[in-house]
Short mmCIF file of C-alpha atoms in Angstrom, two decimals:
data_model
loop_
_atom_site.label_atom_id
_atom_site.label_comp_id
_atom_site.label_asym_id
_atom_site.label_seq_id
_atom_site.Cartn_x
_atom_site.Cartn_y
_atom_site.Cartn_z
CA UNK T 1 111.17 110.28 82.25
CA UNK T 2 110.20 107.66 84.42
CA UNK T 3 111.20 107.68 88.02
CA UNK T 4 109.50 104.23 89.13
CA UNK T 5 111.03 101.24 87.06
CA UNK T 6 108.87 98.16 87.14
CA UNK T 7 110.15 94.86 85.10
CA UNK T 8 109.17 93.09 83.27
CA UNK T 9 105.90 94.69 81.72
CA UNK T 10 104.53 91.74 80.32
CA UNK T 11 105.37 88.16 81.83
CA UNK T 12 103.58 84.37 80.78
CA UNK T 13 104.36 81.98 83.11
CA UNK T 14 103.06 78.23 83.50
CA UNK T 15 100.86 77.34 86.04
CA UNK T 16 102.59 76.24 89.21
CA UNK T 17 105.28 78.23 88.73
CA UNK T 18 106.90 81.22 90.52
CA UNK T 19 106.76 84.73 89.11
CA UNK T 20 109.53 87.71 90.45
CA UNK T 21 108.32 91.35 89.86
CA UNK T 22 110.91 94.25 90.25
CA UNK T 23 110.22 97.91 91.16
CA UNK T 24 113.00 100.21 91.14
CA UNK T 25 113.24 104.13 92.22
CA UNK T 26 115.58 105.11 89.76
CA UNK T 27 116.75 108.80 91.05
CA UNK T 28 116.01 108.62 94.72
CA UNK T 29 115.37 106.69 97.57
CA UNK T 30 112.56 104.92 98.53
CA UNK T 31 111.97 103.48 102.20
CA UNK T 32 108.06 102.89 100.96
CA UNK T 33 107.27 101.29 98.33
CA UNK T 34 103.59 100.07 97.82
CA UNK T 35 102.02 97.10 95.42
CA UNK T 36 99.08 97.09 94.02
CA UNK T 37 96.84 95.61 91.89
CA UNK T 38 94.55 96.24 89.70
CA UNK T 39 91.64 94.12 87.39
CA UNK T 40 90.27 95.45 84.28
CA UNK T 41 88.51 98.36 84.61
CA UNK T 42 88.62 99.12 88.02
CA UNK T 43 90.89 100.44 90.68
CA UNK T 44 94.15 100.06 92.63
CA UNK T 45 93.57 97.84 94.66
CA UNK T 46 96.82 97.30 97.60
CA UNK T 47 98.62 94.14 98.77
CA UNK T 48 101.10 95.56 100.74
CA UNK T 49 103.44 98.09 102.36
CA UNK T 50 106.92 97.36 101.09
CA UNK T 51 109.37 98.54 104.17
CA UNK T 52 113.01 98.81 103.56
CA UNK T 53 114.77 96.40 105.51
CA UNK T 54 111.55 95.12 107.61
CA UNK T 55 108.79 92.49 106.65
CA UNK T 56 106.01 94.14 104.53
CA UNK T 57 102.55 95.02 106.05
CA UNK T 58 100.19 92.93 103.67
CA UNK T 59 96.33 94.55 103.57
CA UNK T 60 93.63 92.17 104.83
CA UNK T 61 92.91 89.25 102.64
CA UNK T 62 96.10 88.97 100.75
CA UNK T 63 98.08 86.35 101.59
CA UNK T 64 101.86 86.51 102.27
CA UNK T 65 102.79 83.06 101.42
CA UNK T 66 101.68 83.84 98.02
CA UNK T 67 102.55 86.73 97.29
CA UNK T 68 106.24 87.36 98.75
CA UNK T 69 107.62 91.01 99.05
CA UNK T 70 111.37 91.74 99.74
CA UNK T 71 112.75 95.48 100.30
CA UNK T 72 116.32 94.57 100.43
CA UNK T 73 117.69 98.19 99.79
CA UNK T 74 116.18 101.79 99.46
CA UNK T 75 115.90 101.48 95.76
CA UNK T 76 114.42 97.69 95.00
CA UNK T 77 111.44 95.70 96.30
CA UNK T 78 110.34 92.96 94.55
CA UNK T 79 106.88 90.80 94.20
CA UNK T 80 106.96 87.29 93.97
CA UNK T 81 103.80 85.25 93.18
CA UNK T 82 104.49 81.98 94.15
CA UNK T 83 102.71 78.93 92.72
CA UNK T 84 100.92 81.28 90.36
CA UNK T 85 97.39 80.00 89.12
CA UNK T 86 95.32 81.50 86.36
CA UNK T 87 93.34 83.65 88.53
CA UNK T 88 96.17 85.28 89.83
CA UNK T 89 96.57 86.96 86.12
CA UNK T 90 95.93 90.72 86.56
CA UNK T 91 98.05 93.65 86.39
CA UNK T 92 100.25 94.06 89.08
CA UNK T 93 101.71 97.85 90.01
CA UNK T 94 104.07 99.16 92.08
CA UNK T 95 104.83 102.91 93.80
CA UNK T 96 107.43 104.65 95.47
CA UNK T 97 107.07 107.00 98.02
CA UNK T 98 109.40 110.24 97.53
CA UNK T 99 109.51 112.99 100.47
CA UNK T 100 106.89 112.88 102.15
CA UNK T 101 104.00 112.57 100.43
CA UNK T 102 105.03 112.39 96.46
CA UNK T 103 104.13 108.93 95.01
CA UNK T 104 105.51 107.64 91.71
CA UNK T 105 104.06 104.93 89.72
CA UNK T 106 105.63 102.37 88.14
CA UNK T 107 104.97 101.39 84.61
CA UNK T 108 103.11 98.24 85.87
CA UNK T 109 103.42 94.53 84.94
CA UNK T 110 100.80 92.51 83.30
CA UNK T 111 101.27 88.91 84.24
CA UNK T 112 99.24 86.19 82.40
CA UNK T 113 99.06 82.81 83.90
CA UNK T 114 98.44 80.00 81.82
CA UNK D 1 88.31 102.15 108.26
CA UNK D 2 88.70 105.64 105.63
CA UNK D 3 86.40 105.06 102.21
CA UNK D 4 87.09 107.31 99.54
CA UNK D 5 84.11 107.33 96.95
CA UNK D 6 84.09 109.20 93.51
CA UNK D 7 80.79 109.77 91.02
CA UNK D 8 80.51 109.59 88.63
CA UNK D 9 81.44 105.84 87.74
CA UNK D 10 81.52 106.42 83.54
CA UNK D 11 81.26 109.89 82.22
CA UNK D 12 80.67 110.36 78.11
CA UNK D 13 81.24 113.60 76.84
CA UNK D 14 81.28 115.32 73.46
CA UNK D 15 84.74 116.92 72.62
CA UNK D 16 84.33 120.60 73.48
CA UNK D 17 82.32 119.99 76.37
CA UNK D 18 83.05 120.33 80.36
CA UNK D 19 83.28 117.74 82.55
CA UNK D 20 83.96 117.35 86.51
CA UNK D 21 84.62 113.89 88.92
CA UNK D 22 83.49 114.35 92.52
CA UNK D 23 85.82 112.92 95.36
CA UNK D 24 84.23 112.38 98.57
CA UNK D 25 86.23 110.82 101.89
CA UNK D 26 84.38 109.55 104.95
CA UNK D 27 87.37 110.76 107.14
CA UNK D 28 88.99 114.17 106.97
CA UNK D 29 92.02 113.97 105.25
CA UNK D 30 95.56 115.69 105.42
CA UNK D 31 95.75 116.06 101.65
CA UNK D 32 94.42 114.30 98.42
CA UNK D 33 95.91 113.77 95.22
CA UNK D 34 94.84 112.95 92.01
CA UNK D 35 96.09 110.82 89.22
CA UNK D 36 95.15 110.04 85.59
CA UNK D 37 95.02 107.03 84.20
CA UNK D 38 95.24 106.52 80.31
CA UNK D 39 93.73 103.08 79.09
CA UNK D 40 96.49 100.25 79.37
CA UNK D 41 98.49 102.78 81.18
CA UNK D 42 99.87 103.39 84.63
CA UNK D 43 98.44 105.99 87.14
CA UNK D 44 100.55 109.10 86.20
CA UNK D 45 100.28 111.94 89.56
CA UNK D 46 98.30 115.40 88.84
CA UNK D 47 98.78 117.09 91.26
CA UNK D 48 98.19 117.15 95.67
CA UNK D 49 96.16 119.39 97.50
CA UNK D 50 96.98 120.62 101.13
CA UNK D 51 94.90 123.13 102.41
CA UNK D 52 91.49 123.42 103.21
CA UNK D 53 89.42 125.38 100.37
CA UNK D 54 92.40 125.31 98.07
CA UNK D 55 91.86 125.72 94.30
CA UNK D 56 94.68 124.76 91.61
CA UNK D 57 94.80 125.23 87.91
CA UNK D 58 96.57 123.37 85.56
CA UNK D 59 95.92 124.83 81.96
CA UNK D 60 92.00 123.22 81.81
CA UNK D 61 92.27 121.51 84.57
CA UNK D 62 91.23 122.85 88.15
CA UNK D 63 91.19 121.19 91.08
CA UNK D 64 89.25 122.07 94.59
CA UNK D 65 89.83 120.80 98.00
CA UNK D 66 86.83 121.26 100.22
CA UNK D 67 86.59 123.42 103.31
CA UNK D 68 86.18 120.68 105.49
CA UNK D 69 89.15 118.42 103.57
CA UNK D 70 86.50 115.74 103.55
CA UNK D 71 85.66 116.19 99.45
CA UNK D 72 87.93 117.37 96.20
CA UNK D 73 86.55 117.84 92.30
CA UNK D 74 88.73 117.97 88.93
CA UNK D 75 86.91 120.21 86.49
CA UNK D 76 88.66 119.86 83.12
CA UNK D 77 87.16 122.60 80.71
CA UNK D 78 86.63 121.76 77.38
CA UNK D 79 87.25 118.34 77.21
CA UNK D 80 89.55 116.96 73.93
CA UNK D 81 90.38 113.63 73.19
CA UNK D 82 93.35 113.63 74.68
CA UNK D 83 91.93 114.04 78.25
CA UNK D 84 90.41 109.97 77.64
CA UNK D 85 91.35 108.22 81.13
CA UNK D 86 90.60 107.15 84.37
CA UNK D 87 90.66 109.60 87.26
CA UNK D 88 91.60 108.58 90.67
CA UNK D 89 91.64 110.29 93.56
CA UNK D 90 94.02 109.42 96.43
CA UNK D 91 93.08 110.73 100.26
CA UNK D 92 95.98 110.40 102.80
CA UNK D 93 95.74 111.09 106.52
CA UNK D 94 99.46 111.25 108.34
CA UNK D 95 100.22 107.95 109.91
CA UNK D 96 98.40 106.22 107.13
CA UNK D 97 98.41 105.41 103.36
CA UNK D 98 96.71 106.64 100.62
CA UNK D 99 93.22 105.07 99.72
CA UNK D 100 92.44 105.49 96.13
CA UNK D 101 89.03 106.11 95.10
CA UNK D 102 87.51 103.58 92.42
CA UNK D 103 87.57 106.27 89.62
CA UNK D 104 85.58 108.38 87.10
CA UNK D 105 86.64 106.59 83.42
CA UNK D 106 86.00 109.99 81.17
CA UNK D 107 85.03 109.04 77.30
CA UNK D 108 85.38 111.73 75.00
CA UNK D 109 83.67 111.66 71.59
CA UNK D 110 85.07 113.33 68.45
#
């Protein structure tokens, strides 16, 4: 079963609007979690470092006003697209980090902006 | 900064025939891993590679790190439709994160 929860899996939202993505580790703890995204067809490509308790380390080019990450305890970070706009429609996925080096997907969450 | 590259891009295969993706880092790397992607799916992890030359199995599948930890290869034998995905590799030095390669998307004809 799935040890990376990700919700919701499919969101519409208005443009303008705000947009809250959840990742949970459901049977450990994660002080990484990662976020990623990903257009059709190609790879992951990462926004950011999720840190428990500490600001996230955003990748170059990704911008942290927009895209707001929040690792408020070992087994939640959240992705918030703020003021979405069409082209921020794409399919947005999250990881976990177990041990040391084990990473766990979450299901993903395909947002549509309209 | 570290590139991971993989060929080939598209791979289309007949069912019953072999196929192999080529992972190739421009840093040596502490270990890869490798994940498969089914289509509107989520990268699911195959397996991780640690040492330098190492070889895994996993029923078809076989996986090879290279000697110098710089390149890895997934050789599924006998492809069946059920192997239809995306293959990523992932190459991780300590003290870093994983860089995912761009993927081999594997087609598998009937």
């Amino acid at each position: 079963g799935a040890v990376v929860s990700q919700h919701p899996s499919r969101v519409i939202c208005k443009s303008g609007t705000s947009v809250k993505i959840e990742c949970r580790s459901l049977d450990f703890q994660a002080t990484t979690m990662f976020w990623y995204r990903q257009f059709p067809k190609q790879s992951l490509m990462l926004m950011a470092t999720s840190n428990e308790g500490s600001k996230a380390t955003y990748e170059q080019g990704v911008e942290k006003d927009k895209f707001l990450i929040n690792h408020a305890s070992l087994t939640l970070s959240t992705l918030t697209v703020t003021s979405a706009h069409p082209e921020d429609s794409s399919f947005y996925i999250c990881s976990a980090r177990s041990g040391a080096n084990t990473i766990y997907f979450g299901e993903g969450s395909w947002l549509t902006v309209v | 900064g570290q590139q991971v590259m993989q060929i080939p891009q598209y791979q289309h295969v007949q069912e019953g025939e072999d196929f192999t993706t080529y992972c190739n880092s421009s840093t040596t790397l502490s270990n890869i891993q490798w994940y498969k992607q089914r289509p509107g799916g989520h990268p699911v992890f195959l397996i991780q590679l640690v040492k330098s030359g190492e070889v895994k199995k996993q029923k078809r599948l076989t996986f090879q790190f290279g000697e110098a930890k710089k390149n890895s290869s997934l050789h599924i034998t006998a492809t069946q439709t059920t192997d239809v995905g995306t293959y990523f590799c992932a190459g991780y030095n300590y003290g870093q994160n994983f860089v995912f390669g761009p993927g081999t998307r594997l087609s598998v004809l009937p």
